[in-house]
GROMACS .gro file of C-alpha atoms in nm:
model
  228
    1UNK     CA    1   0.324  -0.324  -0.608
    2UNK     CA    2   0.078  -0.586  -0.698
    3UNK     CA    3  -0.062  -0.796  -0.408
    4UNK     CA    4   0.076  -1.137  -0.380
    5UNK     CA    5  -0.069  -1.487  -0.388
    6UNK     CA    6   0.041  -1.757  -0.157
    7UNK     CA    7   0.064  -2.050  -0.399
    8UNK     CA    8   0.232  -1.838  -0.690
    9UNK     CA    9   0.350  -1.459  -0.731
   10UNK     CA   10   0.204  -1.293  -1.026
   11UNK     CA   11   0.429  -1.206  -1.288
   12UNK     CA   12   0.219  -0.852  -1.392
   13UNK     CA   13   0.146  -0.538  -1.201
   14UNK     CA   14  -0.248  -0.615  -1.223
   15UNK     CA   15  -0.376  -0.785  -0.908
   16UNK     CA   16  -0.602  -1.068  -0.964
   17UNK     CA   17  -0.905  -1.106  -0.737
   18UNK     CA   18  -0.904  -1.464  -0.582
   19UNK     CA   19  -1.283  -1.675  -0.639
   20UNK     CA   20  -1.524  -1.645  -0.330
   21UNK     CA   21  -1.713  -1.928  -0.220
   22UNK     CA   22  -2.015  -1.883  -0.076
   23UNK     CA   23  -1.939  -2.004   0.276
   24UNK     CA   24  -1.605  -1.730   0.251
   25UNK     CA   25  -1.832  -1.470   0.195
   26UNK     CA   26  -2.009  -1.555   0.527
   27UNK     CA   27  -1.699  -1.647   0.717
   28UNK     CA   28  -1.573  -1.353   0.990
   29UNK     CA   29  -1.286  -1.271   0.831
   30UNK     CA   30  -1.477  -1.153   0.527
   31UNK     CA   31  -1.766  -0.963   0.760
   32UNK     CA   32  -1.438  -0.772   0.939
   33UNK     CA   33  -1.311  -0.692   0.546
   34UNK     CA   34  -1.697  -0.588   0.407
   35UNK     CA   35  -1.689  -0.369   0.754
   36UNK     CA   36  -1.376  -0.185   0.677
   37UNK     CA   37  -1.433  -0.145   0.281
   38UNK     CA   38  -1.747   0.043   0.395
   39UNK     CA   39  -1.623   0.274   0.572
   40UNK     CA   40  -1.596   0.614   0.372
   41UNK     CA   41  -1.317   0.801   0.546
   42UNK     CA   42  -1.047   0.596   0.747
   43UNK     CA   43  -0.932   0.974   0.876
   44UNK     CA   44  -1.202   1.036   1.015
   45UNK     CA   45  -1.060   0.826   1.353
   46UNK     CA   46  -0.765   0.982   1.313
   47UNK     CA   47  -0.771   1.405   1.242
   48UNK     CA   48  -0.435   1.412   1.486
   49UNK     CA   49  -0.249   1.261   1.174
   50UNK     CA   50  -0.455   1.443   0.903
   51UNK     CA   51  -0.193   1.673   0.892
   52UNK     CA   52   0.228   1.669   0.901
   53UNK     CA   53   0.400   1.955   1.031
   54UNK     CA   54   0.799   1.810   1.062
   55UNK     CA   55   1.040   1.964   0.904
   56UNK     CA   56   0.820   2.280   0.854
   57UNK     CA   57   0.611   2.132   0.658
   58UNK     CA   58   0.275   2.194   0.581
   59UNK     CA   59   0.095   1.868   0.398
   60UNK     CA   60  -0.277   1.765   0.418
   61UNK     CA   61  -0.406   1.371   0.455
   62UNK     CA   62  -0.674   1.294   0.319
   63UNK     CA   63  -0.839   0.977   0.256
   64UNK     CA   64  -0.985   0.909  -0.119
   65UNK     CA   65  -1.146   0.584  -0.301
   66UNK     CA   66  -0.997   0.545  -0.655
   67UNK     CA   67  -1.358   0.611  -0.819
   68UNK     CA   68  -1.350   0.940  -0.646
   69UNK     CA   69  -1.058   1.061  -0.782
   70UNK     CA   70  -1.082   1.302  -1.079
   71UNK     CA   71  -0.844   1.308  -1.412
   72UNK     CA   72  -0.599   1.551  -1.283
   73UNK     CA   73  -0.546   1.358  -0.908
   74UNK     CA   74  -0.532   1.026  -1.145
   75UNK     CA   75  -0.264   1.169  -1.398
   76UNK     CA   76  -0.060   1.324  -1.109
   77UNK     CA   77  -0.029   0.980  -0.892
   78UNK     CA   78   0.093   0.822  -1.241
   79UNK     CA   79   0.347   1.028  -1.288
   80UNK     CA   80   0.419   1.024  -0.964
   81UNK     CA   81   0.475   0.603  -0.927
   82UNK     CA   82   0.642   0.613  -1.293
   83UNK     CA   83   0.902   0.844  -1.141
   84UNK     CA   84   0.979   0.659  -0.847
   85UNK     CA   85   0.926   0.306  -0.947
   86UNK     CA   86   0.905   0.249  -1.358
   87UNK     CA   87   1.322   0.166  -1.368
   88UNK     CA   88   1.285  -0.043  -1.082
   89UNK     CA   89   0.991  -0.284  -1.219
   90UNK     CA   90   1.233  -0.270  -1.567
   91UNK     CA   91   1.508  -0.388  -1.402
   92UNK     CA   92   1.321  -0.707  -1.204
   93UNK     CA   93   1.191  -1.028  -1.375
   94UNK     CA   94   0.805  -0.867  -1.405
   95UNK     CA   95   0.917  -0.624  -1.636
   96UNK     CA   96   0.668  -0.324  -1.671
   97UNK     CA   97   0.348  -0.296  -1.841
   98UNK     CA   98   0.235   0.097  -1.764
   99UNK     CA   99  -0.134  -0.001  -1.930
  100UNK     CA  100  -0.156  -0.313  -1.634
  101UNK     CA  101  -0.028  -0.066  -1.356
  102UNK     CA  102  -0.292   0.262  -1.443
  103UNK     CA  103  -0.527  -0.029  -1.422
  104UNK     CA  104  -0.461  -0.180  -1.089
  105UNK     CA  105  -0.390   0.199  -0.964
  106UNK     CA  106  -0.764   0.289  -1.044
  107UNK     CA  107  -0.972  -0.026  -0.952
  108UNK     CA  108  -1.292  -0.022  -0.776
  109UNK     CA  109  -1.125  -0.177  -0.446
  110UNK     CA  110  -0.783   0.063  -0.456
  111UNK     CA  111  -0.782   0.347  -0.172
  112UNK     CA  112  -0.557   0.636  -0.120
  113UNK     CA  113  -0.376   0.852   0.131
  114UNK     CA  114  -0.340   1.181  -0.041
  115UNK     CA  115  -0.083   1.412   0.068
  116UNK     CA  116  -0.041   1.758  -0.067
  117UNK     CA  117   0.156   2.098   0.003
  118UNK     CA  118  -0.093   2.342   0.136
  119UNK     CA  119   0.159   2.583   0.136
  120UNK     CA  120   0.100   2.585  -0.252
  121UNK     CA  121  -0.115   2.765  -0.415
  122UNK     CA  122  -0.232   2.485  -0.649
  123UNK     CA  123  -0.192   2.201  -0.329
  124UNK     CA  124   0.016   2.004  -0.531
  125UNK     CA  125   0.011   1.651  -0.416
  126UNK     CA  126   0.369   1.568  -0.310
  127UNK     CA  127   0.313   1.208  -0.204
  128UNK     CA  128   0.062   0.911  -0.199
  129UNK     CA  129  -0.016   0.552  -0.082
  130UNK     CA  130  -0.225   0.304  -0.239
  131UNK     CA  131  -0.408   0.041  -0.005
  132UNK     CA  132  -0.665  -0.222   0.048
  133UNK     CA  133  -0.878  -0.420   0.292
  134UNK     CA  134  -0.814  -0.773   0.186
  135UNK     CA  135  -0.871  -1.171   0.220
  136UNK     CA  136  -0.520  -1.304   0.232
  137UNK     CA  137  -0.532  -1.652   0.230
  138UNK     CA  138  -0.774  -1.653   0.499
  139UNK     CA  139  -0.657  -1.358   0.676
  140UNK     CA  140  -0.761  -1.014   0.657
  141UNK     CA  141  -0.476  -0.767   0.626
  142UNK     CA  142  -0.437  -0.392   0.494
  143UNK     CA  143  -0.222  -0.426   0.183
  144UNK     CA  144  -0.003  -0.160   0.064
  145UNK     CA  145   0.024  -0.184  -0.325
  146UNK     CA  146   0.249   0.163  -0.334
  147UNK     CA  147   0.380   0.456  -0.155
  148UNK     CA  148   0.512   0.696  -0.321
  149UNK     CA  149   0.705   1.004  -0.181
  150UNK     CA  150   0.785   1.292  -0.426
  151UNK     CA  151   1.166   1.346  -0.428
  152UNK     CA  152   1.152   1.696  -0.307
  153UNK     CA  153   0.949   1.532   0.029
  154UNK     CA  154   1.187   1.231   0.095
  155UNK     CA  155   1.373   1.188   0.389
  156UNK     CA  156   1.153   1.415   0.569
  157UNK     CA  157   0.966   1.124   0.756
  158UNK     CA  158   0.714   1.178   0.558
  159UNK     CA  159   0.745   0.732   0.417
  160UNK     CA  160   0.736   0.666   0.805
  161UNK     CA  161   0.478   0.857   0.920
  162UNK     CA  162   0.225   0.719   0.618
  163UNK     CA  163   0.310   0.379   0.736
  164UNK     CA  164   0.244   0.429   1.077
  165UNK     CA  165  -0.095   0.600   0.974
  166UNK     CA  166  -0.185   0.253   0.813
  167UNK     CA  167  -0.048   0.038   1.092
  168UNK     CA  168  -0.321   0.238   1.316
  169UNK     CA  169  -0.570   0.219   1.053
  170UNK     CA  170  -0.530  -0.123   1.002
  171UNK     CA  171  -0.580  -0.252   1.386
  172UNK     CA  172  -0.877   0.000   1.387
  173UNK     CA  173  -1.027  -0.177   1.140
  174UNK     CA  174  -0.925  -0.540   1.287
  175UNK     CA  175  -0.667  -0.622   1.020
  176UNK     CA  176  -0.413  -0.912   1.156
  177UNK     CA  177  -0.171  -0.747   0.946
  178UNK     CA  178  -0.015  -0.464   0.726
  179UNK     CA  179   0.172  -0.653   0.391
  180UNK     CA  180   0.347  -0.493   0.092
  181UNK     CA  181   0.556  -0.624  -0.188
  182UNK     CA  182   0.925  -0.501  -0.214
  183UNK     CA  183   1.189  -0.522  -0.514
  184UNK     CA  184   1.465  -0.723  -0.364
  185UNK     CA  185   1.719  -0.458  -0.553
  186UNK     CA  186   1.537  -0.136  -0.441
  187UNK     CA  187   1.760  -0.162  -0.137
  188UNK     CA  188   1.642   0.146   0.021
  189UNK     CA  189   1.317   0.069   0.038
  190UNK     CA  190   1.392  -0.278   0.184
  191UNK     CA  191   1.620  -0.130   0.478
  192UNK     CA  192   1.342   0.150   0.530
  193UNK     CA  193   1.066  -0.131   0.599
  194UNK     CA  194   1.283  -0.387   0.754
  195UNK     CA  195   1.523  -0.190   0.980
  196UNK     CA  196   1.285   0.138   1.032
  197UNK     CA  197   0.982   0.010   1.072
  198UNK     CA  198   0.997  -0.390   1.183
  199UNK     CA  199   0.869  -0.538   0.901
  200UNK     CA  200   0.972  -0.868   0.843
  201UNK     CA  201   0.981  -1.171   0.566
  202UNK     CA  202   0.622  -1.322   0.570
  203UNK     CA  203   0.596  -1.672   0.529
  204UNK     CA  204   0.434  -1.626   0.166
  205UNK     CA  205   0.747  -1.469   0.071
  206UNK     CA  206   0.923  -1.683  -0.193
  207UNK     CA  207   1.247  -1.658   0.017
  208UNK     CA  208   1.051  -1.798   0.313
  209UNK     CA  209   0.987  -2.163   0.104
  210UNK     CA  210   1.344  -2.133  -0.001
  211UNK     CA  211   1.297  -1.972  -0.349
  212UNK     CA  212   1.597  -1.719  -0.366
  213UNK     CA  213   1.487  -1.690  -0.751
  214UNK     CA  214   1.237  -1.424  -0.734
  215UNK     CA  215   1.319  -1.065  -0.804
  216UNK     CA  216   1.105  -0.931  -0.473
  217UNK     CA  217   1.018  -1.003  -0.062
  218UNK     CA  218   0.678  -1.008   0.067
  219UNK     CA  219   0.711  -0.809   0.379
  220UNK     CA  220   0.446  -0.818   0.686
  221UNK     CA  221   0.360  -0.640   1.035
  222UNK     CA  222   0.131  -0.790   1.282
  223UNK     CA  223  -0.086  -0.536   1.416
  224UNK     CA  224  -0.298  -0.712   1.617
  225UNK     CA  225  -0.107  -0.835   1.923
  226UNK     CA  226  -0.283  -1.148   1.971
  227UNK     CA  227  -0.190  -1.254   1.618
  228UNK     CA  228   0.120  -1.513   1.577
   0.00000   0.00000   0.00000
C-alpha cells in the first residue's frame, strides 16, 4: 500500500514524492538513503536467505529494481496484488484506481523481493514484496508498499520469513525502521504484523492522533536498537 505522509494520508494508491530542500539533500539521513538506493543487490549480504526450503519447498529470492523487470515479471506481480488485495482497497474509503496502483508498482524508486517455485519448470513466481529506502519525515526507514503471497504459498511462513529478510536488510542498510500501511478490515494481515511479528501503531498512524476515522493503521518496527 501507498506510503504514508505524516501531516495527511493520501487518499490514492500513487505515492507522492515529498519536495527536497537543498540542505535535506545534504543532511545524513539522506547520505544513509542515497547509500542504500545504490546498492544493486540487497541479497547479496544475505545468500543464507536467498532461498526457502520449509515446508518442502523449493523458492528462489532474488532481489530486482522495478526498471529491471520485464513485461511478463510486471503482468504477473499485477495479477498477483489484484488477487490478494483489489476487494480489500474496494471495500476501504480509498477506493481503487488499478491505473494509480500499476503506476506506483513500477516507479523508478520501487524494489522487489522475487520469489519463485524452482521446482517449476517455468519458475513461476509464487510471491513478492515491494519496498523502498525512504525519508520519512526526517527519518530513514525501509517501507513496505506490498507483500503479496500467492494463495497456494500462504501459511507456509513464507509472509514471515520475507519480513524478517527486510528487517535484516533494513538495519544493514542503517534504516531506523521497517513501516507498512495496513487495511484496518484486512484483519489477518493486521494480527500477522502485530501479534507475529511485533509491529506496532506508529505515531503517524491516524489512530495514534486520535483519528479512529480512517479506513487503515500505519504500522512500524524499530530496527535499530538505539532508536526510540
Amino acid at each position: 500500500m501507498a506510503k504514508k505522509s505524516k501531516s495527511k494520508k493520501q487518499q490514492t494508491q500513487q505515492a507522492a514524492p515529498k519536495a527536497t530542500t537543498a540542505s535535506a539533500k545534504h543532511s545524513p539521513v539522506q547520505a544513509v538513503l542515497d547509500a542504500a538506493n545504490a546498492v544493486q543487490d540487497v541479497m547479496v549480504d544475505f545468500q543464507a536467505f536467498a532461498r526457502y526450503t520449509r515446508h518442502n519447498l523449493q523458492l528462489s529470492v532474488v532481489n530486482h529494481h522495478a526498471v529491471h523487470l520485464n513485461a511478463a515479471t510486471k503482468s504477473t506481480v499485477f495479477a498477483l496484488f489484484e488477487a490478494n488485495m483489489k476487494e480489500l482497497y474496494i471495500q476501504s474509503s480509498w477506493g481503487y484506481d488499478p491505473a494509480a496502483k500499476e503506476t506506483e508498482l513500477f516507479e523508478d524508486d520501487a524494489r522487489y523481493l522475487i520469489v519463485r517455485d524452482t521446482t517449476r519448470e517455468d519458475d513461476a513466481m509464487v510471491a513478492f514484496v515491494h519496498f523502498r529506502f525512504v525519508d520519512d519525515d526526517g527519518v530513514q526507514v525501509l517501507y513496505i508498499y506490498d507483500i503479496q503471497v500467492a494463495d497456494c504459498m500462504q501459511r507456509k511462513g513464507l509472509g514471515k520469513f520475507l519480513v524478517q529478510v527486510l528487517q535484516l536488510v533494513a538495519r544493514k542498510h542503517g534504516m531506523k525502521l521497517v513501516v507498512l500501511t495496513v487495511f484496518k478490515h484486512n484483519t489477518s494481515a493486521m494480527q500477522f504484523y502485530r501479534e507475529k511479528l511485533g509491529f506496532q501503531i506508529d505515531e503517524t498512524s491516524p489512530s495514534a492522533s486520535g483519528d479512529m476515522t480512517q479506513s487503515y493503521e500505519i504500522l512500524s518496527k524499530a530496527v535499530d536498537p538505539s532508536y526510540r
